[in-house]
Short mmCIF file of C-alpha atoms in Angstrom, two decimals:
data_model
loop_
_atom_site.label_atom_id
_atom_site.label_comp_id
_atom_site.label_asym_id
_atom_site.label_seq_id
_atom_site.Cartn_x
_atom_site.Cartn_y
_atom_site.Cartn_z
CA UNK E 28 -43.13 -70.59 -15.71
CA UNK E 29 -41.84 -70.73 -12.03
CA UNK E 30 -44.18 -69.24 -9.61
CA UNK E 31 -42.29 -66.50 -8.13
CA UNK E 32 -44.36 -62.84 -7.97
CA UNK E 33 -42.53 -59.54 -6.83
CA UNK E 34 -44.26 -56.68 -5.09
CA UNK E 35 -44.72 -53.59 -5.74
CA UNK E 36 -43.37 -53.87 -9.44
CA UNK E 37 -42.50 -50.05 -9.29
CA UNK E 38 -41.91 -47.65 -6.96
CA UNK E 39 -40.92 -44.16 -6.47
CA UNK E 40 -39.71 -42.97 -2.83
CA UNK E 41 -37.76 -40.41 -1.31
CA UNK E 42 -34.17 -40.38 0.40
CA UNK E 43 -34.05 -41.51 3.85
CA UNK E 44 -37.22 -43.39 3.46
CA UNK E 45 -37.36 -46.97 4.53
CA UNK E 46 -38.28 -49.36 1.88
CA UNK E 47 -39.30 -52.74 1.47
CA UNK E 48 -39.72 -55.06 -1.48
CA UNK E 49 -41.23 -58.56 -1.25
CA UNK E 50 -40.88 -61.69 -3.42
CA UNK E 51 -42.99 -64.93 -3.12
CA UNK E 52 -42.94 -67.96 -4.38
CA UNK E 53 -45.24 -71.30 -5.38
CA UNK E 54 -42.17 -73.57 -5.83
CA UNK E 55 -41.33 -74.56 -2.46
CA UNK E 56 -37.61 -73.85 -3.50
CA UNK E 57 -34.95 -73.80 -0.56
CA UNK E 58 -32.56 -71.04 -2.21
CA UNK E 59 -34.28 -67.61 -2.87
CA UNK E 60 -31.57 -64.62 -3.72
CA UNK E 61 -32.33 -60.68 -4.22
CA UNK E 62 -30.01 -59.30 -7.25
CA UNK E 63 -30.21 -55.33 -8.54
CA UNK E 64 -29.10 -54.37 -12.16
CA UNK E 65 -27.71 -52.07 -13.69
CA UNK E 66 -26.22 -50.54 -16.66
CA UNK E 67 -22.59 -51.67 -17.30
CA UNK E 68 -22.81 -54.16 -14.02
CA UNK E 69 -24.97 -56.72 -15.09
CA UNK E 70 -26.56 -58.35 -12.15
CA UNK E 71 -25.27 -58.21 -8.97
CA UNK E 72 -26.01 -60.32 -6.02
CA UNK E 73 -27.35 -57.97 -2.77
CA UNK E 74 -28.17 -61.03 -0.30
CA UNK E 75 -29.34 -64.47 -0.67
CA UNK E 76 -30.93 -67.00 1.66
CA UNK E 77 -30.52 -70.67 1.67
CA UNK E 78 -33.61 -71.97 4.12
CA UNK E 79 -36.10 -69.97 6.45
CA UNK E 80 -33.99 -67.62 8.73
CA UNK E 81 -31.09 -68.34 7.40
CA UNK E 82 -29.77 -65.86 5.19
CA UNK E 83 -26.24 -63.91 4.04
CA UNK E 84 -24.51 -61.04 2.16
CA UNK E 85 -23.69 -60.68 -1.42
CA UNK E 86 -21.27 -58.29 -2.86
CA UNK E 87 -22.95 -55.13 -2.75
CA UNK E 88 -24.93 -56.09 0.46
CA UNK E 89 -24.68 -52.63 2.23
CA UNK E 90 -27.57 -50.52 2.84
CA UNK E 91 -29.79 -53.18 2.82
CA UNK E 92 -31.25 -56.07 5.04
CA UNK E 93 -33.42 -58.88 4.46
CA UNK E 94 -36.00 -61.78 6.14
CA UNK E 95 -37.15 -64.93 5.68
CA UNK E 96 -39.48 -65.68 7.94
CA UNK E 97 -41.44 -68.64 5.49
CA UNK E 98 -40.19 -71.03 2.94
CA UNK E 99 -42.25 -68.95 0.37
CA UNK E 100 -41.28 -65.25 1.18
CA UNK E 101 -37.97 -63.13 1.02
CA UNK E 102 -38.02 -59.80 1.94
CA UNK E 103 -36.02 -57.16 0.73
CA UNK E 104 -35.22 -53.65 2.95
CA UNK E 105 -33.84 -50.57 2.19
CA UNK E 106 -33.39 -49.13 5.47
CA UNK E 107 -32.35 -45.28 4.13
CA UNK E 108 -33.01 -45.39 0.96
CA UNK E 109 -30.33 -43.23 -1.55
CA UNK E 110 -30.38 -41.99 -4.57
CA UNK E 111 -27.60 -44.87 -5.77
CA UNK E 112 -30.13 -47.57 -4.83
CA UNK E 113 -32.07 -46.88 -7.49
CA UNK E 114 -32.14 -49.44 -9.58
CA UNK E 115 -34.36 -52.95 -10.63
CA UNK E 116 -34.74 -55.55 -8.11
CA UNK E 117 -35.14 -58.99 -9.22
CA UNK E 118 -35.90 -62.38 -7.11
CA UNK E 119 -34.76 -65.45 -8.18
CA UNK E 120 -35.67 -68.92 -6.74
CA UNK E 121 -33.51 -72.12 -7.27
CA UNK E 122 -33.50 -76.00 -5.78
CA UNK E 123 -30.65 -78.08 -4.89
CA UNK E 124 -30.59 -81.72 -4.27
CA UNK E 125 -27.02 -83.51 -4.26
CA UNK E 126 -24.95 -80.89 -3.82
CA UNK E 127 -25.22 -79.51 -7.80
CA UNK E 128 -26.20 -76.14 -8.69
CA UNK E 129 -29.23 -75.30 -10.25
CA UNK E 130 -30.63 -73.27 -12.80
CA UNK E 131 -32.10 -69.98 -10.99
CA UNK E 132 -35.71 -68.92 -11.77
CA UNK E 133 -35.96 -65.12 -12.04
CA UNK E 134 -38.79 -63.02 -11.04
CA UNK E 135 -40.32 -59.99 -12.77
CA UNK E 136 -38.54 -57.08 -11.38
CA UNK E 137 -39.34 -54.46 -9.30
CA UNK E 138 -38.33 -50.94 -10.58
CA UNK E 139 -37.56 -48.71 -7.86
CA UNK E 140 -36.42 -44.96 -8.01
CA UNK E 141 -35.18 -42.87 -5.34
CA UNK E 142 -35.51 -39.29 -5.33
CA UNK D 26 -11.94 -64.79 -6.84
CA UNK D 27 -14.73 -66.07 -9.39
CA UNK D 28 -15.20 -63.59 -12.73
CA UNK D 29 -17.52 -64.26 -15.92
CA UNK D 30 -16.22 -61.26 -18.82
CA UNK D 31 -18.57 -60.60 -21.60
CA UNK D 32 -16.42 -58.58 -23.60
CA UNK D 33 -18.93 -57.79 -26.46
CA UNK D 34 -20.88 -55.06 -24.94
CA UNK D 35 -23.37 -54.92 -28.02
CA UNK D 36 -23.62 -56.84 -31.44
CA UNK D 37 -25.96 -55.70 -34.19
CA UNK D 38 -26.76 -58.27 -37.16
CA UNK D 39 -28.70 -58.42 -39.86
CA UNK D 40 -31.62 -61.32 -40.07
CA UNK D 41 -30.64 -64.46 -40.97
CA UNK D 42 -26.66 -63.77 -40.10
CA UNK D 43 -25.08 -66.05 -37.82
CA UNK D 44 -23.56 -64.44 -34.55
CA UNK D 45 -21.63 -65.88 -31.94
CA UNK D 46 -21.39 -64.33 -28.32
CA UNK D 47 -18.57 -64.50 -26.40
CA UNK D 48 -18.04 -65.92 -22.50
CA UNK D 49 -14.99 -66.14 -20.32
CA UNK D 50 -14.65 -67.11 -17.16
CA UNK D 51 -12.28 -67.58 -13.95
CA UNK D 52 -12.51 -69.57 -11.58
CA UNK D 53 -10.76 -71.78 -8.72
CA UNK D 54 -13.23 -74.27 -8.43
CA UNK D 55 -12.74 -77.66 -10.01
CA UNK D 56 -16.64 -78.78 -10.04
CA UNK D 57 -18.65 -75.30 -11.49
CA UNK D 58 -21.49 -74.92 -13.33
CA UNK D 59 -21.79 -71.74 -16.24
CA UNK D 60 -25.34 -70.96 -17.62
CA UNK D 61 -26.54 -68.68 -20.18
CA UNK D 62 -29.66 -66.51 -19.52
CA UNK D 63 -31.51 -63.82 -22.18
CA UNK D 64 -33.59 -60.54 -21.10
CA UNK D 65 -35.88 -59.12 -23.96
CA UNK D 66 -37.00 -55.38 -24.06
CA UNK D 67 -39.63 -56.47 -21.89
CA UNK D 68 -37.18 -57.40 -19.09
CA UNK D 69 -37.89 -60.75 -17.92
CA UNK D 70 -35.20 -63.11 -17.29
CA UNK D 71 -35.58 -66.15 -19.28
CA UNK D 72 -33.23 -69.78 -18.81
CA UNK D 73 -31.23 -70.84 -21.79
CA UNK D 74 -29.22 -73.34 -20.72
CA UNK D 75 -27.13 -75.16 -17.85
CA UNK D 76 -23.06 -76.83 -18.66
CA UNK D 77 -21.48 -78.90 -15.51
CA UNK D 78 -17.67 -78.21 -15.68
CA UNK D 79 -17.36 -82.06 -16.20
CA UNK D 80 -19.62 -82.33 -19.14
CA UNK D 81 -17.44 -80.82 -21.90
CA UNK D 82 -20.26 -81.82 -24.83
CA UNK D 83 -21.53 -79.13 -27.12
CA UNK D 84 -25.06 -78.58 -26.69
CA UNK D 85 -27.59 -77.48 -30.21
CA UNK D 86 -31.30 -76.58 -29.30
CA UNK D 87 -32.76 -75.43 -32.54
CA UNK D 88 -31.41 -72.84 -33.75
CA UNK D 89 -28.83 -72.39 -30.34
CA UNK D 90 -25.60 -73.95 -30.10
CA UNK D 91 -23.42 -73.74 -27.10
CA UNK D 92 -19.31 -74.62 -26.91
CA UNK D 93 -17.69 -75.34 -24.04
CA UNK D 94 -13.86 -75.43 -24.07
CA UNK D 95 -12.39 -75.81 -20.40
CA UNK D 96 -9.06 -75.20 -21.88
CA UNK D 97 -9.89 -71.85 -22.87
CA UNK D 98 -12.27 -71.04 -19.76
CA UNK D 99 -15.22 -70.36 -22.54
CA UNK D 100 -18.35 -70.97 -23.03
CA UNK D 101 -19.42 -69.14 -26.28
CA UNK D 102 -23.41 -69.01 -27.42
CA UNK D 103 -23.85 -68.76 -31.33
CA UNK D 104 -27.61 -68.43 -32.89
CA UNK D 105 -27.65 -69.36 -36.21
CA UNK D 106 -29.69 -67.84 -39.09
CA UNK D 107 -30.93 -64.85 -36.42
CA UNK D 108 -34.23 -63.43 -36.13
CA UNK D 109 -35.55 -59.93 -34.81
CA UNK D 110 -37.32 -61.78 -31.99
CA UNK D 111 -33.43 -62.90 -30.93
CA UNK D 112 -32.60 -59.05 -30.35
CA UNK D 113 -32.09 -59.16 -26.56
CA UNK D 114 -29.38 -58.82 -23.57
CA UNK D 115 -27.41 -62.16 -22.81
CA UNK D 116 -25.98 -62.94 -19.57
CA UNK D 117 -23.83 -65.75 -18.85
CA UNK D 118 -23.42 -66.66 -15.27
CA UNK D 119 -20.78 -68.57 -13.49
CA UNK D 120 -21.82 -70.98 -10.44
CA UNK D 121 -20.14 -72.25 -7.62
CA UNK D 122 -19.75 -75.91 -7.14
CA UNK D 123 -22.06 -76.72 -4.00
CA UNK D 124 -22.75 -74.52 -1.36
CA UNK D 125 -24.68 -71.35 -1.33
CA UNK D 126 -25.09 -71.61 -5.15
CA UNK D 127 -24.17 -68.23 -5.88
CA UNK D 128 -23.87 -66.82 -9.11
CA UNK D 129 -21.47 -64.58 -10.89
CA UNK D 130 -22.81 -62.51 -13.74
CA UNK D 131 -20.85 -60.97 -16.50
CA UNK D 132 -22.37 -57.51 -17.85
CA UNK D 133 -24.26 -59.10 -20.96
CA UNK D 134 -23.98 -58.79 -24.41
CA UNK D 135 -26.75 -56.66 -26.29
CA UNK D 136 -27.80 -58.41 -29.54
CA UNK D 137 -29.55 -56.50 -32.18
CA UNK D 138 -31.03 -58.30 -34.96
CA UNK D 139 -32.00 -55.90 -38.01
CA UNK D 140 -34.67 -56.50 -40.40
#
């Protein structure tokens, strides 16, 4: 199993709250990525980072901000959190080497509900 | 604009029934990558299987098959002779060719295999 670990694995905040969800990994993978699911939309990509610092939007990328500040972490921030952000998180890890895409390497989840 | 439709929403077999689940995709690109990708009730995200868009070969893993048919922008999953342990949600993803590696999920197919 790839070495990625998400933390907390659940959570329960309120609106307007700032929240932040962290994933780590043992792999020394370049391309980390922060999805949410849910029902009827599969997975959807929120932001994504291709090396330390360097980082961009998905599709449903408002409301929320990340970091990478080391190969192995990617942070995830809700800045305000809402009631529609509820939802599970996952982290997913994957390499590249000669320009082909990789299989990505999902994390655990992290369950979060706003109230 | 990149798309991955999974029309079956849910499928429910019997054991040992064969079942076949349907992918279609979109997709500019002439170099992609599609991948299949199954989530038990326990919610992990586990790696099936990777296709390049210029490897057209059907792929058999046990008791998996894949088919691949560029011509009709598919790339159907069949299990053969199901089990309960098979009952799951699918997702098949859609990759682009080099880049940022993004994926594009389609809303996954529930399978439920009955004793």
């Amino acid at each position: 199993d790839a070495g990625i670990t998400q933390s907390p694995r659940h959570k329960v905040t309120e609106t307007g709250t700032p929240v932040t969800l962290r994933c780590h990994q043992t792999e020394n993978h370049r391309y980390m990525y922060w999805y949410r699911q849910d029902p009827g939309h599969g997975l959807r990509l929120i932001h994504y980072s291709y090396g330390v610092k360097d980082t961009d939007k998905g599709e449903v990328s408002d409301g929320y901000s990340v970091s990478r500040s080391k190969t192995e972490d990617f942070l995830l921030t809700l800045e305000s959190a809402t009631s529609s952000q509820t939802s599970v998180y996952f982290c997913a890890i994957s390499e590249s080497r000669l320009a082909l895409s990789y299989e990505q390497y999902f994390g655990p989840g992290t369950r979060l509900t706003v109230t | 604009a990149q798309k991955v439709t999974q029309a079956q929403t849910e499928i429910s077999v019997v054991e040992k029934e064969d079942v076949t689940l349907d992918c279609v995709y979109e997709t500019r690109d002439t170099t992609y990558y599609l991948f299949w990708y199954k989530q038990p009730p326990s919610g992990e995200l586990v790696f099936l299987i990777r296709r390049n868009s210029f490897d057209e070969q059907n792929e058999i893993s046990g008791r998996y098959s894949w088919n691949f048919q560029k011509s009709t922008s598919s790339f159907n999953f069949t299990i053969t002779a199901s089990q309960v342990v098979d009952s799951a949600v699918y997702f098949c993803a859609l990759s682009e060719s080099a880049g940022t590696y993004k994926y594009i999920f389609g809303t996954g197919t529930r399978l439920k295999v009955l004793a």
